[in-house]
Coordinates of N, CA and C in Angstrom, one line a residue:
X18 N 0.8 -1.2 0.0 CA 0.0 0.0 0.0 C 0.9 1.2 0.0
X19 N 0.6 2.3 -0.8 CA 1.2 3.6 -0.8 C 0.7 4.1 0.2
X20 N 1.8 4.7 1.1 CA 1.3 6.1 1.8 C 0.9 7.3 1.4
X21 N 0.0 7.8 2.0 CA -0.6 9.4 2.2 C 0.2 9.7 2.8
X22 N 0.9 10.6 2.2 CA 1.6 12.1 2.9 C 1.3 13.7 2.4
X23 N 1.0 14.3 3.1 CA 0.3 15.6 3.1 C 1.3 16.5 3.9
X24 N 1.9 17.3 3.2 CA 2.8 18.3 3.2 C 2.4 19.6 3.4
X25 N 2.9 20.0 4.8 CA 2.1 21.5 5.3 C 3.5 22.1 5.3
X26 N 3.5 23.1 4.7 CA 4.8 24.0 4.4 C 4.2 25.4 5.8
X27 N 5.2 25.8 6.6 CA 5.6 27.0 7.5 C 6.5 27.7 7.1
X28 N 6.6 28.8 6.9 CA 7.6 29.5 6.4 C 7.7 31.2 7.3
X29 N 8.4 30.7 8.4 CA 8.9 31.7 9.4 C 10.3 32.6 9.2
X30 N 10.4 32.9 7.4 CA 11.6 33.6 7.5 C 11.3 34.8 6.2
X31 N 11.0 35.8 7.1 CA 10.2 36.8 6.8 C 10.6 37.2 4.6
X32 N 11.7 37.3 4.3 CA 12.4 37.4 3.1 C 12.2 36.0 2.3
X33 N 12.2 35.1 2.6 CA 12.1 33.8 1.6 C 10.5 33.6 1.1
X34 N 10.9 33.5 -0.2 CA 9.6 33.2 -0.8 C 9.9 32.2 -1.8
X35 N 8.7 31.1 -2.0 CA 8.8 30.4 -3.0 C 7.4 29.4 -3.5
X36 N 7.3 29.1 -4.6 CA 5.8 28.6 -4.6 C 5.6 27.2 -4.3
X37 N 4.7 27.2 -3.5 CA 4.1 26.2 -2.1 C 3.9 25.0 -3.5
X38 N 3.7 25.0 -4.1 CA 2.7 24.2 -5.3 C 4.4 23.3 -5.8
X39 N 5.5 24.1 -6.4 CA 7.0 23.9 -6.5 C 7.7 22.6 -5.8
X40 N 7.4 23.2 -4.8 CA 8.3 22.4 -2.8 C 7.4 21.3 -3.1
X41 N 6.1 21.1 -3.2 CA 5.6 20.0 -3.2 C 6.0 18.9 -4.2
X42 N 5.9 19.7 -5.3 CA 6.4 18.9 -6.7 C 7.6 18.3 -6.5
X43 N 8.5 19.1 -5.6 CA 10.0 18.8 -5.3 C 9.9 17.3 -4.8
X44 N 9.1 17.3 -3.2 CA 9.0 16.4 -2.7 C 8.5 15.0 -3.5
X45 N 7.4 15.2 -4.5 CA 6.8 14.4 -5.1 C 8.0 13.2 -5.6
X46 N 8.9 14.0 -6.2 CA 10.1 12.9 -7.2 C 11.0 13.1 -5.8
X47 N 11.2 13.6 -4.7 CA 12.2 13.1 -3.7 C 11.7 11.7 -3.1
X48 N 10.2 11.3 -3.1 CA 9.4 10.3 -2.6 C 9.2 8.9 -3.8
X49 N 9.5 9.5 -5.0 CA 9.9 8.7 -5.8 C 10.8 7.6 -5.9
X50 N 12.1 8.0 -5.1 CA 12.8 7.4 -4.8 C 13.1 6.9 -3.4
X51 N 12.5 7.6 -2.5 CA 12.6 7.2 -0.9 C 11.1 7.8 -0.3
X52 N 10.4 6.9 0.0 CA 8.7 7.0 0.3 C 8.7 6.4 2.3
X53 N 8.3 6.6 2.6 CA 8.0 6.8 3.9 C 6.8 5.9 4.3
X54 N 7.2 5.3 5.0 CA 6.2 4.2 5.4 C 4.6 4.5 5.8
X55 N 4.8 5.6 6.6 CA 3.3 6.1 7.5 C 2.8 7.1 6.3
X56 N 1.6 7.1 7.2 CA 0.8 8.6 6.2 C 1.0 9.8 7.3
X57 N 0.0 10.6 7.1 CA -0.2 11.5 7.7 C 0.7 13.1 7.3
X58 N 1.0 13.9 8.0 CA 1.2 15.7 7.8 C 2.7 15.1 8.0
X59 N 3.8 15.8 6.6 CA 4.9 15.8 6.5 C 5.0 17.4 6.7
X60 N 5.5 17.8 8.2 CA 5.4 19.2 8.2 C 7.3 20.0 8.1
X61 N 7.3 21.0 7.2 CA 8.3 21.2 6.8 C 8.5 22.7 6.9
X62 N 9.7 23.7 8.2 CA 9.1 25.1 8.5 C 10.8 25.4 8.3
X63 N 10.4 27.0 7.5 CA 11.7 27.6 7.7 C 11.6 28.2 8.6
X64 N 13.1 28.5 9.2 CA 13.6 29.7 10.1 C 14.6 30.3 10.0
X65 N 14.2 31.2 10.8 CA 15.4 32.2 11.1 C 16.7 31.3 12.4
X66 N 18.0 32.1 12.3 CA 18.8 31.1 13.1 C 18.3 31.1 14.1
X67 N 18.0 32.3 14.7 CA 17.8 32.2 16.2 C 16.9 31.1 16.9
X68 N 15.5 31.2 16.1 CA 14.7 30.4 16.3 C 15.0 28.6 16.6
X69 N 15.8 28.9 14.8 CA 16.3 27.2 15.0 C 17.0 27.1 15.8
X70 N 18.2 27.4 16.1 CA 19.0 27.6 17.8 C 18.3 26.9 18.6
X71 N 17.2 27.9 19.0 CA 16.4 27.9 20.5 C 16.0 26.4 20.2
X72 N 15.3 26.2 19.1 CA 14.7 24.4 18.7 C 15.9 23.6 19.1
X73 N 16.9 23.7 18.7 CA 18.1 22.9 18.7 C 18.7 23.0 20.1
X74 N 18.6 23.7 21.2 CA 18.6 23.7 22.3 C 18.5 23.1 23.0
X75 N 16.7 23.5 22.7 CA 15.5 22.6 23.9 C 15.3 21.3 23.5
X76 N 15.9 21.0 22.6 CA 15.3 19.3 22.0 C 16.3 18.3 21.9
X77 N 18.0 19.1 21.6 CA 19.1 18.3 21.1 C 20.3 19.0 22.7
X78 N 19.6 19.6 23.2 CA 20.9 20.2 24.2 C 21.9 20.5 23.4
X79 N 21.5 21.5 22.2 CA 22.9 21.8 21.8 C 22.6 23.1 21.2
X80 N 22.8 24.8 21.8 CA 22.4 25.9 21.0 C 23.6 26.6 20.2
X81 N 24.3 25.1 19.5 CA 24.9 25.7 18.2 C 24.2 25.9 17.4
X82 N 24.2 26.6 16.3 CA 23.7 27.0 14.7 C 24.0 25.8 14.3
X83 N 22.9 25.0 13.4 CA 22.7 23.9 12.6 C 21.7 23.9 11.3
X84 N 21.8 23.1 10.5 CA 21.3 23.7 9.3 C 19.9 22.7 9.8
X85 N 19.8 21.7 9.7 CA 18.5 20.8 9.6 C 18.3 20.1 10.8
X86 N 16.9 20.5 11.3 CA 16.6 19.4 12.5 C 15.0 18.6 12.3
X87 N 15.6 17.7 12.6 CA 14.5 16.8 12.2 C 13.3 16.1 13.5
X88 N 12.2 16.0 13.2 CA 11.6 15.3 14.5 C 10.6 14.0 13.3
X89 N 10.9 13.1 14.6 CA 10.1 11.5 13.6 C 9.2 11.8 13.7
X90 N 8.4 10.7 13.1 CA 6.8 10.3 12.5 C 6.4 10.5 14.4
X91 N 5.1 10.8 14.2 CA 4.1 10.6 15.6 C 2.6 10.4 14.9
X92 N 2.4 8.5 15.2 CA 1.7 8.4 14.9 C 0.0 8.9 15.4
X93 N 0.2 9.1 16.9 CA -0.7 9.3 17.3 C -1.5 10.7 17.2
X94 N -0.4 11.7 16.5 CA -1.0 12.9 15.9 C -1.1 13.4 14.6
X95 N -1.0 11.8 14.4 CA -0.9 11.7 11.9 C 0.0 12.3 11.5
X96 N 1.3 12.7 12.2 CA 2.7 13.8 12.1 C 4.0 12.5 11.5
X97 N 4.0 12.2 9.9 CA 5.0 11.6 9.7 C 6.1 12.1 9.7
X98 N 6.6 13.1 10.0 CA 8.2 13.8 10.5 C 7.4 15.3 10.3
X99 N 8.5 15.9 11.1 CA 8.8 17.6 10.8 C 10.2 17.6 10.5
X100 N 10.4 18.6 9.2 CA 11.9 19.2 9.1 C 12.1 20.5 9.3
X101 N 12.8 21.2 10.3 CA 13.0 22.4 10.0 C 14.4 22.3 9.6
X102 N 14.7 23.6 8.8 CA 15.4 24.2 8.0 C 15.9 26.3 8.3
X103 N 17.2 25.8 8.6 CA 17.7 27.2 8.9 C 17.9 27.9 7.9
X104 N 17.3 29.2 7.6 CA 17.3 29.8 5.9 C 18.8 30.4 6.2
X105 N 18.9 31.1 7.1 CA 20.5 31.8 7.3 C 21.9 31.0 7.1
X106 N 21.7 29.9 7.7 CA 22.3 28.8 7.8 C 22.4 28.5 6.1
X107 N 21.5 28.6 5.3 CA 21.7 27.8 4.2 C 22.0 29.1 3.4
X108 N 22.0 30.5 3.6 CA 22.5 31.5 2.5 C 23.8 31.4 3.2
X109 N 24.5 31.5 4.2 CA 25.7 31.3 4.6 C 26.6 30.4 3.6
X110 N 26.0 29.2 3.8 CA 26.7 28.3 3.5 C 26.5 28.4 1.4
X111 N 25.5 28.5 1.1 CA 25.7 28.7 -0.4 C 26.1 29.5 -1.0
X112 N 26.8 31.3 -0.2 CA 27.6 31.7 -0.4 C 29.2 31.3 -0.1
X113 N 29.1 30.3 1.3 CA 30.3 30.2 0.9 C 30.7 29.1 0.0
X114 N 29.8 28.4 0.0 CA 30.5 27.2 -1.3 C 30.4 28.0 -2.5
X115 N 29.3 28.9 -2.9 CA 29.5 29.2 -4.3 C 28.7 28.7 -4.8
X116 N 27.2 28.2 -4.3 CA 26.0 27.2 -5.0 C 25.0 28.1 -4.3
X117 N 24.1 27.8 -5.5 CA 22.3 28.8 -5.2 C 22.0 28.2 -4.0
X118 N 21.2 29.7 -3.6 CA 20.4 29.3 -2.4 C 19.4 28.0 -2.4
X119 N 18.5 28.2 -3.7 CA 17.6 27.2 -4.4 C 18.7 25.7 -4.2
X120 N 19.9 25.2 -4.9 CA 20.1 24.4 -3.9 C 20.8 23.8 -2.9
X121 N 21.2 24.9 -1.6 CA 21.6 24.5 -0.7 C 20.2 24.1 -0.1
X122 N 19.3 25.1 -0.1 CA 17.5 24.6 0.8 C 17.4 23.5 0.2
X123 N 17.5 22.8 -1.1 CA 17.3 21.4 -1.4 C 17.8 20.3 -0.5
X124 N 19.1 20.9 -1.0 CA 19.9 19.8 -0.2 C 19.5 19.4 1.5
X125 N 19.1 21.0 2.1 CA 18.9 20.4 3.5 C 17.7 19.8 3.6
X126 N 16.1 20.2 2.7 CA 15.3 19.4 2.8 C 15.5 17.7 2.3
X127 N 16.0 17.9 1.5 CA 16.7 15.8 1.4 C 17.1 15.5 2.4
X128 N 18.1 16.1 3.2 CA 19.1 15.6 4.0 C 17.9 15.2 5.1
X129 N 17.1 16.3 5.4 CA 15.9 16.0 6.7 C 15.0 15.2 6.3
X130 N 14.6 14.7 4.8 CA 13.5 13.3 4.6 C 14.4 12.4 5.0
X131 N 16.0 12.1 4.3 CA 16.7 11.0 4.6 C 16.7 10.8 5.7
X132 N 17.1 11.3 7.1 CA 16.8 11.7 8.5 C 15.6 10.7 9.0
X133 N 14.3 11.1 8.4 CA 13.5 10.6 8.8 C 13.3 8.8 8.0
X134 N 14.2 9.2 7.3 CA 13.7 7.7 6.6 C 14.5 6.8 7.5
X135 N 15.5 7.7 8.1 CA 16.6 6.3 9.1 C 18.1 6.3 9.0
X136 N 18.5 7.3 8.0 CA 19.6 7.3 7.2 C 20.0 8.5 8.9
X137 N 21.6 8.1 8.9 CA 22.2 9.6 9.9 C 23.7 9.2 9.5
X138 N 24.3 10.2 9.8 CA 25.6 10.5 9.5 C 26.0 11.2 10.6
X139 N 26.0 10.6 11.7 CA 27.4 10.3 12.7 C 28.7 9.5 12.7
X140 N 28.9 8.4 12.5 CA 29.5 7.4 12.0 C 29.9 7.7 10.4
X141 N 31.3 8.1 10.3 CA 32.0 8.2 8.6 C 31.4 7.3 7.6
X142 N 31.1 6.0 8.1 CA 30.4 5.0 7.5 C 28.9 5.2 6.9
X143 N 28.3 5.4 7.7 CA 27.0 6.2 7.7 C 27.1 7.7 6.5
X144 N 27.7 8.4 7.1 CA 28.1 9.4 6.4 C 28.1 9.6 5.0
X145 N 28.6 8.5 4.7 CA 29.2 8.1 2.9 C 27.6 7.8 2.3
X146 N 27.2 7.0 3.1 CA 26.0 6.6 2.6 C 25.1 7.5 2.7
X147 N 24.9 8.2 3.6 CA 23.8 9.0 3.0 C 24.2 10.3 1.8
X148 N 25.4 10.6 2.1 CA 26.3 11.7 1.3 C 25.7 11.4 -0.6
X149 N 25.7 10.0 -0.6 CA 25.8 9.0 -1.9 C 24.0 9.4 -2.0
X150 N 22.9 9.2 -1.1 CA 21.7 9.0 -1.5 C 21.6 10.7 -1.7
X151 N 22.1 11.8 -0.7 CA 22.0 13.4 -1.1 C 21.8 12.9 -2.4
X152 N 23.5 13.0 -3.2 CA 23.8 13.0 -4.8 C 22.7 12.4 -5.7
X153 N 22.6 11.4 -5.5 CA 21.4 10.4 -6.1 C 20.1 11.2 -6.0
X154 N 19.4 11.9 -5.2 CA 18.2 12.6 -4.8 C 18.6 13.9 -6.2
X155 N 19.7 14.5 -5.4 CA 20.0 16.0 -6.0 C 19.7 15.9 -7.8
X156 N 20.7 14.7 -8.1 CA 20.9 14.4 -9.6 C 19.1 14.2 -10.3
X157 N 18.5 13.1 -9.5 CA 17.1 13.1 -10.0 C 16.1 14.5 -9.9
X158 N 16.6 15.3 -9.1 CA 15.5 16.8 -9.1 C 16.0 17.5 -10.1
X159 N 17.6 17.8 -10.7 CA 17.7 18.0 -12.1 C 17.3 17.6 -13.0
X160 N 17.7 16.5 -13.0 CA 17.0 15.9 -14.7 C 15.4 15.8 -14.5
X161 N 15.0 15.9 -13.3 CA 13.6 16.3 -13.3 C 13.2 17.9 -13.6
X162 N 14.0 18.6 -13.3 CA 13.6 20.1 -13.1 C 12.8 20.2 -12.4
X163 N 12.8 19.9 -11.0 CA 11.8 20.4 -9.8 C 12.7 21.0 -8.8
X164 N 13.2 21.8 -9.3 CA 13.6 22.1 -8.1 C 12.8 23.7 -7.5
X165 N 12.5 23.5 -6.0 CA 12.2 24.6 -6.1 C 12.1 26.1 -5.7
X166 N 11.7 26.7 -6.5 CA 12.0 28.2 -6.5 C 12.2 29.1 -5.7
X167 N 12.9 29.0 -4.6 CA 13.0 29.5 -3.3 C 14.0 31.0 -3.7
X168 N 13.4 32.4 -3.0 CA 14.1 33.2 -4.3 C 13.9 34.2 -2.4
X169 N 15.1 35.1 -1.9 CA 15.2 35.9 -1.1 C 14.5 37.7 -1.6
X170 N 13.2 38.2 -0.6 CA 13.4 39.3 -0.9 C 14.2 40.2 -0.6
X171 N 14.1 41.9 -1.2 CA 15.2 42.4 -0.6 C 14.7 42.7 0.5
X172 N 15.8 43.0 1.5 CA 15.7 43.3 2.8 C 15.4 44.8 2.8
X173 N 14.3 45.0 3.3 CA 13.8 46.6 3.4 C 14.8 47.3 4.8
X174 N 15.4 46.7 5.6 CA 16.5 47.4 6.5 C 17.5 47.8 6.1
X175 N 18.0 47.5 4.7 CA 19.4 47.8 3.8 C 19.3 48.6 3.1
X176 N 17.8 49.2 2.9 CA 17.7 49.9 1.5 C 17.8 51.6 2.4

């Protein structure tokens, strides 16, 4: 039997925009290849660092800056994972590699379905392997062209 998953997008970082309809389609071919056993609300929220911090805190005892944190399926409230996603965190880092915003945010939403599928990279071992399924996901949203359009406004404090 295929799972229902129903995807409630949050988007707590006041400058990021992208179309809700896109992220979904994203997910569609990321599930293509890695499908999740349960049904229910795959909930998926950006933030600002601080916020995710404070998440990362209270849940992981740890308030370093982190790009992705993941929480499992809870059956008992139809919740097959939550991913948050640090937007700061990921314009940081895709300026410093030198790769679109569009997709570093990819990459961390993969990295938080893998998460939930079971996949972790603590262990170097581990590590390689999910590193290998990123690539494999990333490569299929290309040759798919779903990726999506997650585009920064300007910051009205700069201007």
């Amino acid at each position: 039997m295929v799972s229902t998953l129903t995807i409630e997008v949050s988007n707590h970082y006041p400058r990021l925009e992208f179309e809700e309809k896109r992220l979904k389609d994203f997910f569609e071919v990321i599930f293509s290849l890695h499908r999740h056993n349960s049904s229910g609300v795959l909930s998926v929220v950006f933030l600002e660092r601080e916020h995710h911090s404070q998440i990362h805190g209270e849940f992981l005892k740890d308030f370093r800056p982190t790009d992705v944190i993941t929480f499992p399926a809870d059956e008992t409230n139809d919740m097959a994972g939550e991913i948050c996603v640090s937007v700061d965190q990921a314009i940081e880092e895709s300026n410093r590699l030198k790769v679109s915003l569009q997709e570093e945010l990819s990459l961390y939403l993969i990295h938080g379905w893998l998460h939930l599928l079971g996949f972790d990279d603590i262990e170097e071992e581990d590590r390689k392997i999910m590193r290998r399924e990123e690539s494999r996901v990333m490569d299929l949203i290309g040759q798919s062209k779903a990726w999506p359009d997650f585009l920064l406004a300007s910051d009205p404090s700069s201007e």
